[in-house]
Coordinates of C-alpha atoms in Angstrom, one line a residue:
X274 CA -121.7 -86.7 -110.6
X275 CA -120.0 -83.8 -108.7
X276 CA -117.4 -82.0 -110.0
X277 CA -114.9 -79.5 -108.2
X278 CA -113.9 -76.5 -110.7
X279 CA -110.7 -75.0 -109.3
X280 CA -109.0 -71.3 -110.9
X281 CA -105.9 -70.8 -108.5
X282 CA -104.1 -67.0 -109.3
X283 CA -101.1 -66.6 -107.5
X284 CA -102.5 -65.5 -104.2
X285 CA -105.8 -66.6 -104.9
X286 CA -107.7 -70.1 -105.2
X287 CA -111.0 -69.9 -106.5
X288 CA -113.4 -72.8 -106.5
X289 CA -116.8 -74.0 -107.6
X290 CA -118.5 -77.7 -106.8
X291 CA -121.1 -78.2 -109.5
X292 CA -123.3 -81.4 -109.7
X293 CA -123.5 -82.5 -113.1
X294 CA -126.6 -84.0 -113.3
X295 CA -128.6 -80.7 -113.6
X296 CA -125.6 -78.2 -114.1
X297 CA -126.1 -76.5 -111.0
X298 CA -123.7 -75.0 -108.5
X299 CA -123.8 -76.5 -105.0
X300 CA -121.0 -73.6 -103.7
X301 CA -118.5 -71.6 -104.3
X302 CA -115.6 -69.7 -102.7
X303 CA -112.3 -67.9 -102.7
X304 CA -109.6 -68.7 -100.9
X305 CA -106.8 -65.5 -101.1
X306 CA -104.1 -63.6 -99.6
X307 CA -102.3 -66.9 -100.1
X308 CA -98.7 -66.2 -98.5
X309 CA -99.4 -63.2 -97.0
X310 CA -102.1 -64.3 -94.5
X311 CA -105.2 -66.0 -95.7
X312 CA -109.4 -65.6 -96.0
X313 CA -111.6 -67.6 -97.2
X314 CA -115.5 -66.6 -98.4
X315 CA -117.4 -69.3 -99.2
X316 CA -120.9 -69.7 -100.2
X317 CA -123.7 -72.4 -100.6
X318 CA -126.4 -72.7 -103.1
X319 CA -129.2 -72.1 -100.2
X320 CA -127.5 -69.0 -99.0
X321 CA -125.6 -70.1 -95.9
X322 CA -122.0 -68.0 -96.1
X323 CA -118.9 -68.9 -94.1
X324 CA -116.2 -65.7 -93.9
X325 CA -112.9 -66.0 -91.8
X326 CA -109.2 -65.2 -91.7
X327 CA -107.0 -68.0 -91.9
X328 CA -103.2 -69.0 -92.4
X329 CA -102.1 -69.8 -96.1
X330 CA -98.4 -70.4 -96.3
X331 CA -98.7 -72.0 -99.7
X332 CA -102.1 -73.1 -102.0
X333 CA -102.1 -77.0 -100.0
X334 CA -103.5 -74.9 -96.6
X335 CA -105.5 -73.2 -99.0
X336 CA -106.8 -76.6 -100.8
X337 CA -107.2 -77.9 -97.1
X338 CA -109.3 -75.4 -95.6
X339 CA -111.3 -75.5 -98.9
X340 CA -111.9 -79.4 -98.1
X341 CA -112.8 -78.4 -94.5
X342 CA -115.3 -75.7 -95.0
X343 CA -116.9 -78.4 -97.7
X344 CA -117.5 -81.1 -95.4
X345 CA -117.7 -79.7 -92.2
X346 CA -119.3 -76.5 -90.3
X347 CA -121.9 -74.4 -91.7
X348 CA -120.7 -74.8 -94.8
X349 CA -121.0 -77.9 -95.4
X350 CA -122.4 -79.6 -98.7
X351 CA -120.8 -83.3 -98.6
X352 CA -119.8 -85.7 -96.3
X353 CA -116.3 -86.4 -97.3
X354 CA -114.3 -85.8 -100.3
X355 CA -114.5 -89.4 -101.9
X356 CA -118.3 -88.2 -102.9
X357 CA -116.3 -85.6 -105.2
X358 CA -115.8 -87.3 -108.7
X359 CA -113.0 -85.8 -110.6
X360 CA -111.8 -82.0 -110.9
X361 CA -111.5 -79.5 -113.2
X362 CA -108.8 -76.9 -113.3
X363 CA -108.3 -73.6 -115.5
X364 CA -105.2 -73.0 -117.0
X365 CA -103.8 -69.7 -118.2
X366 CA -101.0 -71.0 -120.5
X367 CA -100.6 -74.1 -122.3
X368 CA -98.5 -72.7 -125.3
X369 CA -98.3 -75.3 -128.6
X370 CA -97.6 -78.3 -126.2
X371 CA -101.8 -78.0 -124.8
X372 CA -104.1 -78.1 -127.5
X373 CA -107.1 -79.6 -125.7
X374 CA -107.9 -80.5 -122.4
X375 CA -105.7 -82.9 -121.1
X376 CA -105.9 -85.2 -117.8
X377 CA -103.5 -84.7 -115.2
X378 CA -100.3 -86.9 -114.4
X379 CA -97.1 -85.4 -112.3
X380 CA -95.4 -85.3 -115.9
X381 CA -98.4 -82.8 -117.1
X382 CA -98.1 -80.8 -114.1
X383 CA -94.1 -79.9 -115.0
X384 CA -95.2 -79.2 -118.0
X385 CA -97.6 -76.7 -116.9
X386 CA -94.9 -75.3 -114.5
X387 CA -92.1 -75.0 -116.9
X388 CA -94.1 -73.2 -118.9
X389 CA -94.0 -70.1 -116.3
X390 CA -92.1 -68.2 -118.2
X391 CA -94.6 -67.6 -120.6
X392 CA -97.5 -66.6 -117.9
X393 CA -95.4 -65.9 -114.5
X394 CA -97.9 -64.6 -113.0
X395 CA -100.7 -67.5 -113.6
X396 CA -99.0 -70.8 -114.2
X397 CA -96.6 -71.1 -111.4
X398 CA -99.6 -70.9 -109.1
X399 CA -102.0 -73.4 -111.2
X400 CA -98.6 -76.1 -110.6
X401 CA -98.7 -75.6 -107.1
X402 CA -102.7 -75.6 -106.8
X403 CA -102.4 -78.3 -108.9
X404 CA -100.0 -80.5 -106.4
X405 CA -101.8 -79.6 -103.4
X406 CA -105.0 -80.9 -104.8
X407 CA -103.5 -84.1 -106.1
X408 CA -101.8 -84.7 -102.1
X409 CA -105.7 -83.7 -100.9
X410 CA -107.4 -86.0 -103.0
X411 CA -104.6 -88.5 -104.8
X412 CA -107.8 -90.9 -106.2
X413 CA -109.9 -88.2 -107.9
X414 CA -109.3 -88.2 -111.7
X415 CA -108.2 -84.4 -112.5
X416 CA -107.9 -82.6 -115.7
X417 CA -106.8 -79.3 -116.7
X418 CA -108.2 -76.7 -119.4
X419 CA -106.4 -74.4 -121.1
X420 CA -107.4 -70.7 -121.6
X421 CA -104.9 -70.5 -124.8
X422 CA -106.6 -74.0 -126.2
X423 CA -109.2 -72.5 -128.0
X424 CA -106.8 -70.2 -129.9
X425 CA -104.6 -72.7 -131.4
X426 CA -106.8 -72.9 -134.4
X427 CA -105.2 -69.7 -135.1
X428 CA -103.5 -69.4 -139.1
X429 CA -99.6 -68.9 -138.8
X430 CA -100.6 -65.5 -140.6
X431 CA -102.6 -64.1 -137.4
X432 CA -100.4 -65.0 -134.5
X433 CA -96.5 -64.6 -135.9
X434 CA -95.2 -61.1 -134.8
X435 CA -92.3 -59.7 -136.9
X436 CA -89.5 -60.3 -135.1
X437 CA -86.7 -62.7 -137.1
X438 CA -87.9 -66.4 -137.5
X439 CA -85.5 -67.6 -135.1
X440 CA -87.3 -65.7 -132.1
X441 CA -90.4 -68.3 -132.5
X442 CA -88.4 -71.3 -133.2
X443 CA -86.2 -70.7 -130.1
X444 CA -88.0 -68.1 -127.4
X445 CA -91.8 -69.1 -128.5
X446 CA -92.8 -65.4 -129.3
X447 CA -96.0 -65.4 -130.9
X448 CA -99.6 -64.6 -130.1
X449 CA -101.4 -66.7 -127.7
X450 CA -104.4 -65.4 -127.1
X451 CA -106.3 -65.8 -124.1
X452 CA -110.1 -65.9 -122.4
X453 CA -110.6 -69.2 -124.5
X454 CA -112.6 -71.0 -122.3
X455 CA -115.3 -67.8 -122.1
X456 CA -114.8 -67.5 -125.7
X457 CA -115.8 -71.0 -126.3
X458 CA -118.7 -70.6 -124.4
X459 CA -120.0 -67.9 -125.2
X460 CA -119.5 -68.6 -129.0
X461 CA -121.6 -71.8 -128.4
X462 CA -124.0 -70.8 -126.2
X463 CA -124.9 -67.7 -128.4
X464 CA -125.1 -70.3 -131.9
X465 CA -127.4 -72.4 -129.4
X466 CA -129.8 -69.3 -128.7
X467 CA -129.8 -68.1 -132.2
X468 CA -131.3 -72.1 -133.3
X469 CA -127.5 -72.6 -135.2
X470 CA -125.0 -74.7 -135.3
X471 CA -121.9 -72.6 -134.0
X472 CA -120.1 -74.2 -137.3
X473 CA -122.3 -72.0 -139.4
X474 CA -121.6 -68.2 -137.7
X475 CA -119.1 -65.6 -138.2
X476 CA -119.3 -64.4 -134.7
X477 CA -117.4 -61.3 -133.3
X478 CA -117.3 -62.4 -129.3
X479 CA -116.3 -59.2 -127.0
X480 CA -115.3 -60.4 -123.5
X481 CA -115.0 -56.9 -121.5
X482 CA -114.0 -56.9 -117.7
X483 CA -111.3 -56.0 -115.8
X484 CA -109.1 -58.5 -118.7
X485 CA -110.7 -57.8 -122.0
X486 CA -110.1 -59.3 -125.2
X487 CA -112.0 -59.4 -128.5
X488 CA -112.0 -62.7 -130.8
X489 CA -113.0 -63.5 -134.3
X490 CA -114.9 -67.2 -134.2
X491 CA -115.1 -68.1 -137.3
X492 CA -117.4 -71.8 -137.8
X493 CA -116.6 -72.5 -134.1
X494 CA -112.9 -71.8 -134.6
X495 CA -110.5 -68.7 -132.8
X496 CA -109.1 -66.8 -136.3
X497 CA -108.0 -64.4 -134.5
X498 CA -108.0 -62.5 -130.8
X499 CA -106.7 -59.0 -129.6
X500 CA -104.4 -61.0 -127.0
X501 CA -100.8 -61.5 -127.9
X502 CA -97.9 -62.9 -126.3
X503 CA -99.1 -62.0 -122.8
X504 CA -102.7 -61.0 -121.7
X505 CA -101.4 -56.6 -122.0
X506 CA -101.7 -57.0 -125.5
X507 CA -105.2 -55.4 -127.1
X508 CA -107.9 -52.7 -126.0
X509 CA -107.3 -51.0 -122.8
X510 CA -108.0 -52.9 -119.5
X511 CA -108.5 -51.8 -115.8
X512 CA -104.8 -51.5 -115.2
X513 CA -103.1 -52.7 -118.7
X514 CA -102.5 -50.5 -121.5
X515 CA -103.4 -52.2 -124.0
X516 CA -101.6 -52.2 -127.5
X517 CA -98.9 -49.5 -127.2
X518 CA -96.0 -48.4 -129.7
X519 CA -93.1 -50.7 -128.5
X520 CA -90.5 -47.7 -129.1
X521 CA -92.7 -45.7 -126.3
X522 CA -92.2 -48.7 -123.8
X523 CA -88.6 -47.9 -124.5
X524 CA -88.5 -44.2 -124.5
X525 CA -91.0 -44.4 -120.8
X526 CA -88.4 -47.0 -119.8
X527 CA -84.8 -44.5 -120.8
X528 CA -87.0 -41.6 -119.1
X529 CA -88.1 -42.9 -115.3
X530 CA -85.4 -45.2 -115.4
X531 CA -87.0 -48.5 -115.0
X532 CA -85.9 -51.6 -115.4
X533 CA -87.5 -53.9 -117.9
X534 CA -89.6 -55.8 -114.4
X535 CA -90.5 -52.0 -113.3
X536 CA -92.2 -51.3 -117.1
X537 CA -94.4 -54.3 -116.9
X538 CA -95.6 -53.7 -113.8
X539 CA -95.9 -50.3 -114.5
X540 CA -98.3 -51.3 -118.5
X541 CA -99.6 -54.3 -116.8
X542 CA -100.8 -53.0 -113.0
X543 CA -100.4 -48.7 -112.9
X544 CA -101.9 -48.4 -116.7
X545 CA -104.9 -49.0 -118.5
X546 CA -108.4 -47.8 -117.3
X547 CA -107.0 -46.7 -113.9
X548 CA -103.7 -44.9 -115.2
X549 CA -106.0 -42.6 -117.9
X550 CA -108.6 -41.5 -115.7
X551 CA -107.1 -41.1 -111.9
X552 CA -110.0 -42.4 -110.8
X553 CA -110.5 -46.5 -110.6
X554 CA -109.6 -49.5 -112.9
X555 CA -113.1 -50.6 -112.1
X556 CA -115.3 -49.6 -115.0
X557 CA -118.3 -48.6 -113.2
X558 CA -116.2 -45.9 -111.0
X559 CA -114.5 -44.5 -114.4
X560 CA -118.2 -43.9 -116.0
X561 CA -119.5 -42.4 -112.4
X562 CA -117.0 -39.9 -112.6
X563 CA -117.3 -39.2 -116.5
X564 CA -121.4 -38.6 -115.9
X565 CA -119.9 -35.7 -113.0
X566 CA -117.7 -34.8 -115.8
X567 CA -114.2 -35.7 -115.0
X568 CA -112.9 -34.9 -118.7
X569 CA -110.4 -37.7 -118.2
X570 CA -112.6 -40.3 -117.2
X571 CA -114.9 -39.7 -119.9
X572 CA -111.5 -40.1 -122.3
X573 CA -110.7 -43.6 -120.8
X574 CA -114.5 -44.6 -121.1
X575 CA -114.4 -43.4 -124.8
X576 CA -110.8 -45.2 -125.5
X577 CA -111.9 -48.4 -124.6
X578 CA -115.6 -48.3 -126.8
X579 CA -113.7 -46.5 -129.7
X580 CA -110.6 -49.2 -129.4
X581 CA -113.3 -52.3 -129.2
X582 CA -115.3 -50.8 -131.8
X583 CA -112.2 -50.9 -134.2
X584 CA -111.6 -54.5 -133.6
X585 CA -115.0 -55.6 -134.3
X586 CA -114.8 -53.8 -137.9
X587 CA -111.0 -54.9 -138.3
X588 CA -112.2 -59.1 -137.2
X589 CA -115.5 -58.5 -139.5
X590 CA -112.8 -57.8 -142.4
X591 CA -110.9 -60.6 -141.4
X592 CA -113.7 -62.9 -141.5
X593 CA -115.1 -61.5 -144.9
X594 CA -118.3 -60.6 -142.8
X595 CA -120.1 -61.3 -139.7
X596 CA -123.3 -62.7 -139.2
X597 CA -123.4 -61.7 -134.8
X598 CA -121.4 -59.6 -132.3
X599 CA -121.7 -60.6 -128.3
X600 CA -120.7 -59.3 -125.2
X601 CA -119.6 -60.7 -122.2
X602 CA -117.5 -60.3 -119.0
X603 CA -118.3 -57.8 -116.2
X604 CA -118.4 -54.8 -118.6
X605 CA -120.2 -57.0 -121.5
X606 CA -122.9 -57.9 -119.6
X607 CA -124.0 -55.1 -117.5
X608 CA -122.8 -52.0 -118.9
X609 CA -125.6 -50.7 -121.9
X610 CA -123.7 -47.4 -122.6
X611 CA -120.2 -48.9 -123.5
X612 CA -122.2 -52.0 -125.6
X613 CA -124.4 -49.1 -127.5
X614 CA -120.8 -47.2 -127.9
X615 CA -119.2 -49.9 -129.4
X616 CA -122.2 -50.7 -132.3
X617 CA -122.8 -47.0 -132.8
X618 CA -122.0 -45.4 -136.0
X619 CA -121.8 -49.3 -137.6
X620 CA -124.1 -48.7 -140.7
X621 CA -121.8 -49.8 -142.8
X622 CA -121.8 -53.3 -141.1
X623 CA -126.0 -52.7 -140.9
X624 CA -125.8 -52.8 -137.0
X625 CA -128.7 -51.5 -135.0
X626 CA -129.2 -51.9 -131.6
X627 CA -132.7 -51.7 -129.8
X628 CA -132.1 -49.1 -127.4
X629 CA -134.6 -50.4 -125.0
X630 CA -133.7 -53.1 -124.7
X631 CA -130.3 -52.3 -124.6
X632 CA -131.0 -50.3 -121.6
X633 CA -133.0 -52.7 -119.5
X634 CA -130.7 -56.0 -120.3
X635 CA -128.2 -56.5 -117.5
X636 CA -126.8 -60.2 -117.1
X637 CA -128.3 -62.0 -118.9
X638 CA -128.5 -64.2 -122.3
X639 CA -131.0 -61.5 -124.6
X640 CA -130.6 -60.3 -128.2
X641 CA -130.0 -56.3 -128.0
X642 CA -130.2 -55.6 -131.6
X643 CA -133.1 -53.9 -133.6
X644 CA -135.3 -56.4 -135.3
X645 CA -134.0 -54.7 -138.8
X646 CA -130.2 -55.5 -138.1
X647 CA -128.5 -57.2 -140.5
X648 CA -126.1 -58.0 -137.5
X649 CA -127.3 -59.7 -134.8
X650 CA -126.2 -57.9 -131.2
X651 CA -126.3 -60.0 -128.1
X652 CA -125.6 -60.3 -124.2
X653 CA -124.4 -63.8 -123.4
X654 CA -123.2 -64.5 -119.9
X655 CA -120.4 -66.3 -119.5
X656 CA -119.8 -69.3 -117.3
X657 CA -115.8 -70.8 -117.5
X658 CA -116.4 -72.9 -114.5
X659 CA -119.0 -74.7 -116.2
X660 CA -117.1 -75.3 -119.4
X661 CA -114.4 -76.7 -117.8
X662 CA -116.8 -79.0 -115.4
X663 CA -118.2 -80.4 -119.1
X664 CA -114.7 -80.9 -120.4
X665 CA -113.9 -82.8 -117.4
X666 CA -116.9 -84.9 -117.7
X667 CA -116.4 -85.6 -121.1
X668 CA -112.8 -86.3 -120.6
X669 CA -113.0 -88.6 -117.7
X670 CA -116.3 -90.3 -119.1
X671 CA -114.3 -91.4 -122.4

């Protein structure tokens, strides 16, 4: 059973052809600079690698070349399409209309569309990814999962915002949440390494990248998540600001005279991780220059432990208690100095990490705590192509 996992951003279509049968990845590629040129990388499980410029008007060339370098050239890893069983697609936003993943019909794909307004940036792009792979291949069964899913377990008490009733009833404000799909799996793949059922945990899951966002899983379910209406909401990000006092988005807005398209590029891209330090949005730069003792670096590095670290004691009050606390993402899984950050100065909670093995865990799925913690601490990597190549399975298996 082979299965084609497909993430399209809105220059960007990234892809992943798993076969089923063992869980393994057969290759994987990006396809980006969509409408303003076009590249592809692609890469094979035995190591071969295919790299070259190419021209993507829209994401059908894009979904074309993908097919080509998949059946032909030195990338090749099939014959033809037809030996492709169904595909798997990521969706940002599915709103209150999406609660699970769903299978894919023209009327499903409006859906997805219309909802743009809510993610402008993610689900115009997933429509048009998603009708250039239905002209590509019009037999395969397709199916789409949706990043907000997962969060739709939500009480009304966690994701209303206090803005006047009619605001939800007739604009849809309210607090999405995103990152489901690595919650999800990281939720159950940590209950599954601790010998649980992830229906018996209060678990604290802390996906930290480039996008971060913290959730409370409480028995398998999404209580609560540090994402709002749009993914800006929460702890500082590369380039996002995070939660901000709205009246100093309006004050910033009066006093460089932007309009309201100029502040949200400004919080979402120019902020963040990036906009504190000077230096990069990219983690790893930001702590290089805080160990040479760039003062503001070392500020940004500390705002996003000390803004994580309040989230994981606000969700453990939410949850009356917390029985583990994981990591994942880019920054999750590979950076020990922001994970020992974030647990430090938890007695109250009973968290203790193991230093050592703190220190020597990079990437992969280890418990990081001290034997004597009443909290468990772990690393689990997380694998969203994979979850939504098992949802697709199950769905078009049923």
């Amino acid at each position: 059973m082979l299965i084609l996992v497909v993430n399209a951003g809105s220059s960007s279509l990234k892809y992943q052809l798993l076969d089923m049968e063992n869980e393994s990845v057969i290759a994987k590629g990006n396809c980006d600079r969509i409408g303003i040129g076009g590249h592809i990388s692609h890469k094979t499980s035995d190591g071969r690698k295919v790299e070259a410029d190419c021209d993507f008007p829209t994401h059908t060339e894009a979904f074309e070349k993908l097919v080509e370098v998949l059946t032909s050239g030195e990338g090749k890893v099939i014959n033809s399409m037809s030996e492709i069983n169904a595909v798997g697609h990521r969706i940002v936003q599915g709103a209150e209309i999406f609660k699970e993943t769903t299978l894919v019909t023209d009327e499903i794909i409006d859906q997805i569309d219309a909802l743009a307004e809510l993610a402008p940036v993610h689900n115009h792009p997933h429509a048009l990814a998603l009708r250039a792979c239905r002209k590509v291949l019009p037999d395969a069964p397709m199916a789409v999962v949706f990043d907000t899913a997962f969060h739709q377990t939500m009480p009304e008490k966690a994701y209303m915002m206090a803005f006047p009733y009619e605001d939800y009833e007739q604009y849809h404000v309210r607090k999405y949440g995103f990152h489901g799909t690595s919650h999800r799996f990281v939720s159950k793949a940590l209950a599954d390494a601790m010998g649980k059922d992830v229906k018996e945990l209060k678990i604290i899951s802390c996906h930290m990248g480039n996008g971060s966002s913290i959730t409370a899983v409480e028995y398998g379910k999404s209580v609560d998540t540090s994402m709002g209406f749009t993914p800006l909401d929460g702890i500082i990000m590369g380039t996002r600001c995070g939660s901000v006092d709205p009246s100093a988005v309006t004050f910033l807005m009066d006093k460089k005279g932007f309009t309201p398209a100029q502040m949200s590029d400004y919080m979402n891209k120019q902020s963040g991780l990036a906009g504190v330090s000077g230096v990069s949005s990219d983690n790893r730069d930001v702590t290089a220059a805080a160990k040479d003792g760039n003062k503001r670096a070392l500020l940004a590095n500390e705002m996003l432990k000390y803004q994580t670290k309040k989230y994981v004691g606000a969700y453990a009050a939410v949850m009356n208690g917390v029985d583990a606390i994981l990591f994942t993402g880019g920054i999750g899984e590979n950076d020990a100095a922001i994970r020992a950050g974030v647990c430090k100065d938890m007695d109250y909670l009973g968290i203790k990490i193991n230093d050592e093995v703190n220190n020597a865990t990079r990437g992969e799925l280890k418990r990081i705590s001290a034997d004597d913690s009443k909290v468990q601490v772990w690393v689990v990597p997380t694998n969203e192509e994979l979850l939504i190549a098992r949802d697709t399975l199950a769905l078009i298996s049923k």
